[in-house]
mmCIF file of C-alpha atoms in Angstrom:
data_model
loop_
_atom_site.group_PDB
_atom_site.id
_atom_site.type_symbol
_atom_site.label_atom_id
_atom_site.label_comp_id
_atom_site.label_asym_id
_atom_site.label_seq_id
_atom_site.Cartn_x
_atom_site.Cartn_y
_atom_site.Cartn_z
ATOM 1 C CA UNK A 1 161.616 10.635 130.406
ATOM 2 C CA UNK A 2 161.517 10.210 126.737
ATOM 3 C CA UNK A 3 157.557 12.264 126.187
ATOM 4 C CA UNK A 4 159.597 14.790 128.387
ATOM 5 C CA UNK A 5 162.480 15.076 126.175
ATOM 6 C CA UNK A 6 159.835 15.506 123.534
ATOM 7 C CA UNK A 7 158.478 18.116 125.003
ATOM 8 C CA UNK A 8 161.535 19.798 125.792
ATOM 9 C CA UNK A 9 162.494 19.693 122.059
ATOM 10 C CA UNK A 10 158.749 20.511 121.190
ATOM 11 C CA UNK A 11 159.047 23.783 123.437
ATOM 12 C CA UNK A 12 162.725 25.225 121.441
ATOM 13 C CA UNK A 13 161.002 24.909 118.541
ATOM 14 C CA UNK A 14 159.731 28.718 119.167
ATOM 15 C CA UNK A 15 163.426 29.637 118.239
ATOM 16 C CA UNK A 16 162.287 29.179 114.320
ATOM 17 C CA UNK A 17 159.339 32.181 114.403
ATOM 18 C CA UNK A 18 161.756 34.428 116.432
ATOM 19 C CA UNK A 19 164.598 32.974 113.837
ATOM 20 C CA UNK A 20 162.107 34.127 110.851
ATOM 21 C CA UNK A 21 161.006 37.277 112.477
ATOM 22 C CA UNK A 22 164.925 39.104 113.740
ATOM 23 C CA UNK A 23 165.819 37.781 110.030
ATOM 24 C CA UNK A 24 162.695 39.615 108.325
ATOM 25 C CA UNK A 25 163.427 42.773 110.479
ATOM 26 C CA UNK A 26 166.825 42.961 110.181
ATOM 27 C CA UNK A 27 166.920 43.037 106.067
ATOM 28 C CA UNK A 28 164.390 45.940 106.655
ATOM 29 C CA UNK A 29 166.633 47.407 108.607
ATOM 30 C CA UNK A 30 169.260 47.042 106.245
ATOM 31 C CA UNK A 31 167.119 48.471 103.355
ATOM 32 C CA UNK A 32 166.180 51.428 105.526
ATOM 33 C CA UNK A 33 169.988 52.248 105.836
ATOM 34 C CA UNK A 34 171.051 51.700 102.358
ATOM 35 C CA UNK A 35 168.135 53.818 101.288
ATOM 36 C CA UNK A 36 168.913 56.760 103.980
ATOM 37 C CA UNK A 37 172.144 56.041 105.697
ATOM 38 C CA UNK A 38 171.922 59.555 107.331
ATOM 39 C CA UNK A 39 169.155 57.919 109.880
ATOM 40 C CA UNK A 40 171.668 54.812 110.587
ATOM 41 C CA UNK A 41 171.667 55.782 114.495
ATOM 42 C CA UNK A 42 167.797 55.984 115.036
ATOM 43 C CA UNK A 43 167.481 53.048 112.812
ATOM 44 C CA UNK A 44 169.635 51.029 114.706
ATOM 45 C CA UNK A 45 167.777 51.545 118.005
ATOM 46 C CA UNK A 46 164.621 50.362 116.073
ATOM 47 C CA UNK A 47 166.056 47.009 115.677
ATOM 48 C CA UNK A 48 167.308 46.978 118.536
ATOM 49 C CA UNK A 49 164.085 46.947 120.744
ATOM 50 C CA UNK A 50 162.152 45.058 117.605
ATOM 51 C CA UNK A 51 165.166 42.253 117.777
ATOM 52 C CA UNK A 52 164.535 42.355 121.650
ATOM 53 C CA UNK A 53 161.280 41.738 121.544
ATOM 54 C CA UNK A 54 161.292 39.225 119.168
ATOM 55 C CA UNK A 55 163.795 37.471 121.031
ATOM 56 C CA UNK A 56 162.094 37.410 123.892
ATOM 57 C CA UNK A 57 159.505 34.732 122.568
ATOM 58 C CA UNK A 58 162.107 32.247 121.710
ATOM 59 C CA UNK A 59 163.900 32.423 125.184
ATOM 60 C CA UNK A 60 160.742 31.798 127.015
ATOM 61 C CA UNK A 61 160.655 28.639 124.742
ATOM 62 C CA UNK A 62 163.681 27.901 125.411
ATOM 63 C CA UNK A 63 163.589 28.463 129.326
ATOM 64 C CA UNK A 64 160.498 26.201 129.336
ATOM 65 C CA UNK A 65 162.490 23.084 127.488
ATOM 66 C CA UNK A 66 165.596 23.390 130.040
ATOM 67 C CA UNK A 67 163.202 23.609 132.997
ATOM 68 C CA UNK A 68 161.030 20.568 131.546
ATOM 69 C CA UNK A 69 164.441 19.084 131.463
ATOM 70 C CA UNK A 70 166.295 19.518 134.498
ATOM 71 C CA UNK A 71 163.240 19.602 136.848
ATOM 72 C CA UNK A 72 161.235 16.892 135.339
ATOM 73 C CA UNK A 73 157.830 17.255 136.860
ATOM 74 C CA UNK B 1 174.440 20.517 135.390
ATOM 75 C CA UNK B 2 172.178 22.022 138.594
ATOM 76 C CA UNK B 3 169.957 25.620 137.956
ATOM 77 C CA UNK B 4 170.492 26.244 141.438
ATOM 78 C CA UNK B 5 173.510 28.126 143.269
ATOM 79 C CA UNK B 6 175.435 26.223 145.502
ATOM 80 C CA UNK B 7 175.753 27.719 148.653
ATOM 81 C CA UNK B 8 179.624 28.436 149.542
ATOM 82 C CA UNK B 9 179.563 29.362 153.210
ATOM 83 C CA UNK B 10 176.525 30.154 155.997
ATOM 84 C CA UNK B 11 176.527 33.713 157.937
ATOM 85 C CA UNK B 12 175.581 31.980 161.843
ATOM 86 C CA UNK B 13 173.456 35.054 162.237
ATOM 87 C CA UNK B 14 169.656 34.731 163.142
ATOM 88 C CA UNK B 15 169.635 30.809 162.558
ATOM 89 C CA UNK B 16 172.311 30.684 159.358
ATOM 90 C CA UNK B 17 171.891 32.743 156.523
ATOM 91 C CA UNK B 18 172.937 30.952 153.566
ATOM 92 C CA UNK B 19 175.535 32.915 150.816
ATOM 93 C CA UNK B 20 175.496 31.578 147.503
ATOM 94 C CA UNK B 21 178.287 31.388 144.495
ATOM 95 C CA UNK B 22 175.907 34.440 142.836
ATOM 96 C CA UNK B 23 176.486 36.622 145.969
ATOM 97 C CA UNK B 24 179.790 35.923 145.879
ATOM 98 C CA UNK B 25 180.702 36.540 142.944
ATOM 99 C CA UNK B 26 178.795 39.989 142.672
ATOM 100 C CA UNK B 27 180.730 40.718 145.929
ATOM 101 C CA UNK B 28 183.752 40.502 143.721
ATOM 102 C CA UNK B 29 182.515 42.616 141.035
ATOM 103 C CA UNK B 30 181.369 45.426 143.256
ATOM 104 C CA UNK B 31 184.931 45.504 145.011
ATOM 105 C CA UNK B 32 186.600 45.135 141.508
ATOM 106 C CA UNK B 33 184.403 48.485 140.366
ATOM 107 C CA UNK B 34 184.372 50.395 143.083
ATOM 108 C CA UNK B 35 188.446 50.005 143.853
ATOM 109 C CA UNK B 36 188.986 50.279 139.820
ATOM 110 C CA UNK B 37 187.197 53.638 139.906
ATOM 111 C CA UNK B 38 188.583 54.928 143.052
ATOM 112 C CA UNK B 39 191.656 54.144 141.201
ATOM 113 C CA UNK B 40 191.139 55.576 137.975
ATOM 114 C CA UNK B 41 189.662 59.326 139.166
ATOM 115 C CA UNK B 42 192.980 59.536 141.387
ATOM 116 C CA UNK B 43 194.614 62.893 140.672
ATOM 117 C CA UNK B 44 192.527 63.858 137.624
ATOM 118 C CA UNK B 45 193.188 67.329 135.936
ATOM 119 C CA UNK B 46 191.495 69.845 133.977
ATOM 120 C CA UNK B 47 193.486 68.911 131.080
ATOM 121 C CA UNK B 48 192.737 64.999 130.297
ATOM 122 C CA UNK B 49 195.699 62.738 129.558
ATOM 123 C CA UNK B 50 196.055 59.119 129.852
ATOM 124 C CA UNK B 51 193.586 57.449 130.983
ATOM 125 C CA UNK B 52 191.570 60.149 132.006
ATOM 126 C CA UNK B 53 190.557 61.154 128.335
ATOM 127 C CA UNK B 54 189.616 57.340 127.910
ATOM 128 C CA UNK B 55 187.172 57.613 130.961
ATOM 129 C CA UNK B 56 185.822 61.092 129.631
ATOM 130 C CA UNK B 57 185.349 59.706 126.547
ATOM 131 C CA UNK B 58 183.851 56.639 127.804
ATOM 132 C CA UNK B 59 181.816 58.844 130.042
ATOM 133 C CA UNK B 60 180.745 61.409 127.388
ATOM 134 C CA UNK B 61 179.434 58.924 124.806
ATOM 135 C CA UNK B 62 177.689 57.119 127.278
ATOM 136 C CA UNK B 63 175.943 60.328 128.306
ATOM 137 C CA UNK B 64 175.315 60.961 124.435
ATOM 138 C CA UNK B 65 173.701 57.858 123.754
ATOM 139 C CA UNK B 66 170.823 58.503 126.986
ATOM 140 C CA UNK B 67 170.275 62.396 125.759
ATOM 141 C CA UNK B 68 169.276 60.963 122.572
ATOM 142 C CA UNK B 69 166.364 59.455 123.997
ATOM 143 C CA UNK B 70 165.622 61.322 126.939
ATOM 144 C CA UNK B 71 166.241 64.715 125.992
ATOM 145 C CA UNK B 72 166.785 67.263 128.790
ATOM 146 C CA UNK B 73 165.942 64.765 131.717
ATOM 147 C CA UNK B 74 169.185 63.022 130.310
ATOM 148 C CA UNK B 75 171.374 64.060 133.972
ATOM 149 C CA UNK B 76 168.787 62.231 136.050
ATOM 150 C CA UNK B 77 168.745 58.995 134.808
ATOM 151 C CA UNK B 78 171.670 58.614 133.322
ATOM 152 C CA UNK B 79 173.951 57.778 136.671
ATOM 153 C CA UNK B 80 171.572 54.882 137.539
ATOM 154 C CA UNK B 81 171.666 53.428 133.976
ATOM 155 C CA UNK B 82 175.231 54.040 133.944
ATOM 156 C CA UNK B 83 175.872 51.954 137.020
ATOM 157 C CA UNK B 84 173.815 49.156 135.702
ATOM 158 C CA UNK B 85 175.439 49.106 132.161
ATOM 159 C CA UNK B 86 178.880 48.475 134.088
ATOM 160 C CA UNK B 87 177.870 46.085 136.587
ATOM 161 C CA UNK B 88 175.779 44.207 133.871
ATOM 162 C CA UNK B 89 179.212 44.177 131.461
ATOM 163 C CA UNK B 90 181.275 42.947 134.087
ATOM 164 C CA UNK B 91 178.794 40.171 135.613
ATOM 165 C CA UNK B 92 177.595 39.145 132.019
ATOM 166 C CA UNK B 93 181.781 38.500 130.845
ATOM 167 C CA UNK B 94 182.863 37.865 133.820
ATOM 168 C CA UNK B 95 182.379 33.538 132.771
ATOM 169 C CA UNK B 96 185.824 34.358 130.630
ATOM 170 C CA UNK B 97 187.461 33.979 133.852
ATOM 171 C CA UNK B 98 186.044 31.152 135.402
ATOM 172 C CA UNK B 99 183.243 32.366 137.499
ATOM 173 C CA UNK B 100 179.520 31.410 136.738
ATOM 174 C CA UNK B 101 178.056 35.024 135.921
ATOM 175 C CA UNK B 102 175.443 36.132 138.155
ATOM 176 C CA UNK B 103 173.217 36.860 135.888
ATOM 177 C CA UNK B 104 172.201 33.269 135.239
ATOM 178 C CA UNK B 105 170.925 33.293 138.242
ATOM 179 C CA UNK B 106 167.173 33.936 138.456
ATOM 180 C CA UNK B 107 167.076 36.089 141.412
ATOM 181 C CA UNK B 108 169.557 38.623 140.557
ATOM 182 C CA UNK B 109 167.850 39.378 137.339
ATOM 183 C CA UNK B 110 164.748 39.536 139.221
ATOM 184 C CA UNK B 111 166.577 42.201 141.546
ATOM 185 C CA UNK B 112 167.169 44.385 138.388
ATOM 186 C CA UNK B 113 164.327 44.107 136.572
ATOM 187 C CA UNK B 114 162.716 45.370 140.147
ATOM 188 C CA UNK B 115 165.199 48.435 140.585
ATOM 189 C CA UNK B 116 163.856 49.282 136.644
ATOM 190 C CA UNK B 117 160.561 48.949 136.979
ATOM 191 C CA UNK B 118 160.942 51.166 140.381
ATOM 192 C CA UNK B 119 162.794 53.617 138.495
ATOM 193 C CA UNK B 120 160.207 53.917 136.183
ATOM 194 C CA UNK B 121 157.431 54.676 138.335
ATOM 195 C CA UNK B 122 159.434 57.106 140.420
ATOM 196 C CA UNK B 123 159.754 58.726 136.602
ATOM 197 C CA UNK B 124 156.313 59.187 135.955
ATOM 198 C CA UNK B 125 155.475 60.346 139.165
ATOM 199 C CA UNK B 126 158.294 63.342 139.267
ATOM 200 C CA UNK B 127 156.922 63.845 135.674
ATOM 201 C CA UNK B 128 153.060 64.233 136.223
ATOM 202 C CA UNK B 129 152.542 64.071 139.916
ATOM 203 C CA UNK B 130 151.178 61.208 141.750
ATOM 204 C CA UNK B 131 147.847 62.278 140.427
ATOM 205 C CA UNK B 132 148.818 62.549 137.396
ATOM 206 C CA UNK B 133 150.510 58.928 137.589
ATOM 207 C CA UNK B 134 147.383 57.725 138.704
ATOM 208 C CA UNK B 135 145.107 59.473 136.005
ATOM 209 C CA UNK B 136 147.117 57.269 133.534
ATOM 210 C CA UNK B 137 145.782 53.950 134.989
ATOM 211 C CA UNK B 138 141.725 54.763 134.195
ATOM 212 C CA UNK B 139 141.760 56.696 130.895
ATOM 213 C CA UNK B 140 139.426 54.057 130.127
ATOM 214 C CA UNK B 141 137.955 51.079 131.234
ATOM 215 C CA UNK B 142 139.740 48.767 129.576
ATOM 216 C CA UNK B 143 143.462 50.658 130.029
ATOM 217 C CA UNK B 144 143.329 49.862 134.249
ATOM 218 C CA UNK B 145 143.921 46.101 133.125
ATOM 219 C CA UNK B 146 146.706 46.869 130.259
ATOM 220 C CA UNK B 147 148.308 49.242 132.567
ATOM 221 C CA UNK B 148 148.152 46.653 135.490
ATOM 222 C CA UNK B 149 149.894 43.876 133.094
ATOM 223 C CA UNK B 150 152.008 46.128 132.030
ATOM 224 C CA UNK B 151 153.487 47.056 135.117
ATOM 225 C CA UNK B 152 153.578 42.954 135.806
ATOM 226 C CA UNK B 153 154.911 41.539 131.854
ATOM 227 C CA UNK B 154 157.306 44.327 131.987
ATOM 228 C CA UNK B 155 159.708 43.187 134.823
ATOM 229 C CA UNK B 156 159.066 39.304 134.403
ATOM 230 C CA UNK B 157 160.127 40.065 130.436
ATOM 231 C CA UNK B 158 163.446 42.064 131.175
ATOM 232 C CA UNK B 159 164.055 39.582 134.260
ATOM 233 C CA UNK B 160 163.836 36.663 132.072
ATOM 234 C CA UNK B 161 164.928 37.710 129.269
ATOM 235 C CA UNK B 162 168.605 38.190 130.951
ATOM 236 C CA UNK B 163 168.294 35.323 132.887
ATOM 237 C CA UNK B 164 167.511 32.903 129.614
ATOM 238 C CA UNK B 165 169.844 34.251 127.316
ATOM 239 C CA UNK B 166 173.080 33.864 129.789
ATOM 240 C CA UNK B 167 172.115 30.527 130.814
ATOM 241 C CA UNK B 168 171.708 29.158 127.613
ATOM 242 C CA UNK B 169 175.177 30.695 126.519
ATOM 243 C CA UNK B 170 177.090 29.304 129.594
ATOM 244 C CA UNK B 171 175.202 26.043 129.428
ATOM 245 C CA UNK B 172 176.422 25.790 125.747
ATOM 246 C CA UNK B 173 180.023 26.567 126.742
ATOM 247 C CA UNK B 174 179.913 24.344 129.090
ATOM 248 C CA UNK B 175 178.925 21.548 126.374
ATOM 249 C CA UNK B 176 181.171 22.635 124.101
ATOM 250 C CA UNK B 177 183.869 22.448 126.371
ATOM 251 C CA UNK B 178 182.790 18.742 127.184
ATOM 252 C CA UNK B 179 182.740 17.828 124.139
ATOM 253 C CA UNK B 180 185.833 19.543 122.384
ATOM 254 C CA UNK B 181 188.028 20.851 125.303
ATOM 255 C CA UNK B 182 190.444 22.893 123.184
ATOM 256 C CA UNK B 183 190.841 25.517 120.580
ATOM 257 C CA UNK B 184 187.040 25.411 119.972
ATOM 258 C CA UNK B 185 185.707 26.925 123.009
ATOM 259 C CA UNK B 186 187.732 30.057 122.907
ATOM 260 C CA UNK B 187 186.344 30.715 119.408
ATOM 261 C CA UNK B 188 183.026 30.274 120.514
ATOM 262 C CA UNK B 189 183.478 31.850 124.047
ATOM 263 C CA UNK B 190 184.473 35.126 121.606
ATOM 264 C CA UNK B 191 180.556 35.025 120.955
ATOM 265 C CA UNK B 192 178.466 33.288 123.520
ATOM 266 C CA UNK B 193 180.897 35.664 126.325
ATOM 267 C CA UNK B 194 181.813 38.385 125.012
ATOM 268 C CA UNK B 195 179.431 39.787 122.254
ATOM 269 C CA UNK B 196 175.982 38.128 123.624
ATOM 270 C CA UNK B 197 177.390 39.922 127.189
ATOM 271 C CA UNK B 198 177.454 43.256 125.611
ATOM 272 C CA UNK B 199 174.398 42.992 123.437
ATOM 273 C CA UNK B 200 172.340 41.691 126.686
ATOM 274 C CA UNK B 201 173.502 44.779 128.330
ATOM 275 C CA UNK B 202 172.719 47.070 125.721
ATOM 276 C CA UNK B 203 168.842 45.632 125.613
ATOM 277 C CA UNK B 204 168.651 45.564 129.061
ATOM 278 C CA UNK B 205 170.206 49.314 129.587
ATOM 279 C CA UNK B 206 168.459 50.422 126.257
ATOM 280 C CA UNK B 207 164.761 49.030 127.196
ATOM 281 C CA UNK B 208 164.859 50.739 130.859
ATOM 282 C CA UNK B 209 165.872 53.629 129.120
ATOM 283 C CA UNK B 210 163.147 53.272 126.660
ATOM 284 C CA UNK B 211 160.075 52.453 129.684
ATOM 285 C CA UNK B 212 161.727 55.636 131.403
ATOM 286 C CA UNK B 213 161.365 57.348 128.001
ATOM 287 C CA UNK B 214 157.377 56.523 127.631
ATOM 288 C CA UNK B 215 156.762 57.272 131.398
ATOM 289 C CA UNK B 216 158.257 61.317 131.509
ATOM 290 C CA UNK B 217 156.510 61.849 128.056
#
């Protein structure tokens, strides 16, 4: 139980690139505005799908630690 | 804490068919949306009041925000993503009263990501034709595989995706809860419920929209 554990907390640990990344493309995105607020709307979507995308690595991380956890294989 | 849905009662047809909390519960959403609009467009008139400019307004913007991206195929897709966008709201907030969402259930976000992906192929082939859809798979070698995966990475991403997100918000509830049983959780039930409901929705809604997007282009 306890390497598991490890694991599991080994496996979350993808939450600090996605962490780095939505932070990195969000400040863009916040540049982007300041610098042409007219193209807030299309902008916006941008992040959207970037922030999606990026988030989607640290939820598989994080799906793999809870199933390491409550299945213990 | 158990991943799986209990089962709450057993249809004695064809050996027992077993009905989980999920199907349950979306039971109760569908009846809640389909009475609420039934509802809702009683006795409408050509000038709105009430809550008919609400709706229209609702309705309208809604519309808006899939022209945007689709252009003039905006009135064919927009009904199906509109129908999903409600039924995601409603199942994805629907923990503020008590009921596990159905969305943290594997196999309903499964189910959606399906109906997307489907969508998306019947797109491309009213766009270009089925030979046209199937030109796209071999304009080179190498494309057949990436175009293979994609149609594979692309469901299993938007299925778990949903599926992740709301089960780690209502397993943190449900920890914050333990741990501090008042004041606390409605602060954070604000966020994990309410706003990471509504963004889910929007990435969900926004990303079919987007596949939908590449595949009539």
């Amino acid at each position: 139980m306890d390497l598991l554990a490890i694991g599991a907390a080994i496996a979350a640990l993808t939450g600090i690139g996605a962490g780095i990344g939505i932070g990195l493309a969000t400040g863009k995105a916040v540049e982007a505005v300041s610098r042409q607020p007219e193209a807030g709307g299309r902008i916006m979507q941008l992040l959207l799908l970037g922030g999606a995308l990026a988030e989607a690595t640290a939820i598989y991380g994080l799906l793999v630690s809870i199933m390491l956890i409550i299945f213990k294989p | 804490m158990e991943i799986e849905p209990s089962v709450v009662f057993t249809i004695p047809l064809f050996g027992g068919i077993p009905v989980t909390m999920t199907v349950v519960v979306e039971w109760i959403i569908m009846a809640v949306l389909i009475i609420a609009s039934l509802i809702v467009t009683k006795g409408w008139k050509l000038v709105p009041e009430g809550t008919q400019t609400v709706v229209e307004v609702a309705i309208d913007s809604f519309n808006k925000f899939v022209e945007n991206s689709l252009g003039n195929h905006w009135k064919e897709y927009a009904p199906y993503l509109g129908t999903v966008a409600l039924f995601l709201i409603v199942a994805n907030t629907i923990g503020i009263f008590g009921f596990p969402p159905p969305t943290k259930d594997l196999s309903t976000t499964s189910a959606l990501a399906i109906m997307s992906i489907t969508t998306v192929i019947i797109a491309s082939i009213r766009a270009r034709g089925i030979k046209g859809f199937a030109k796209s798979f071999f304009k080179s070698p190498i494309d057949f595989f990436i175009q293979m995966l994609d149609l594979f990475t692309r469901p299993l991403s938007l299925a778990a995706r949903l599926f992740g997100n709301i089960l780690a918000a209502t397993t943190i509830m449900e920890l914050i809860s333990k741990a501090v049983p008042i004041v606390v959780p409605a602060v954070f039930s604000l966020y994990f419920d309410l706003f990471d409901g509504f963004l889910q929705m929007l990435v969900f809604v926004f990303l079919t929209m987007l596949y939908i997007e590449e595949a009539i282009e």
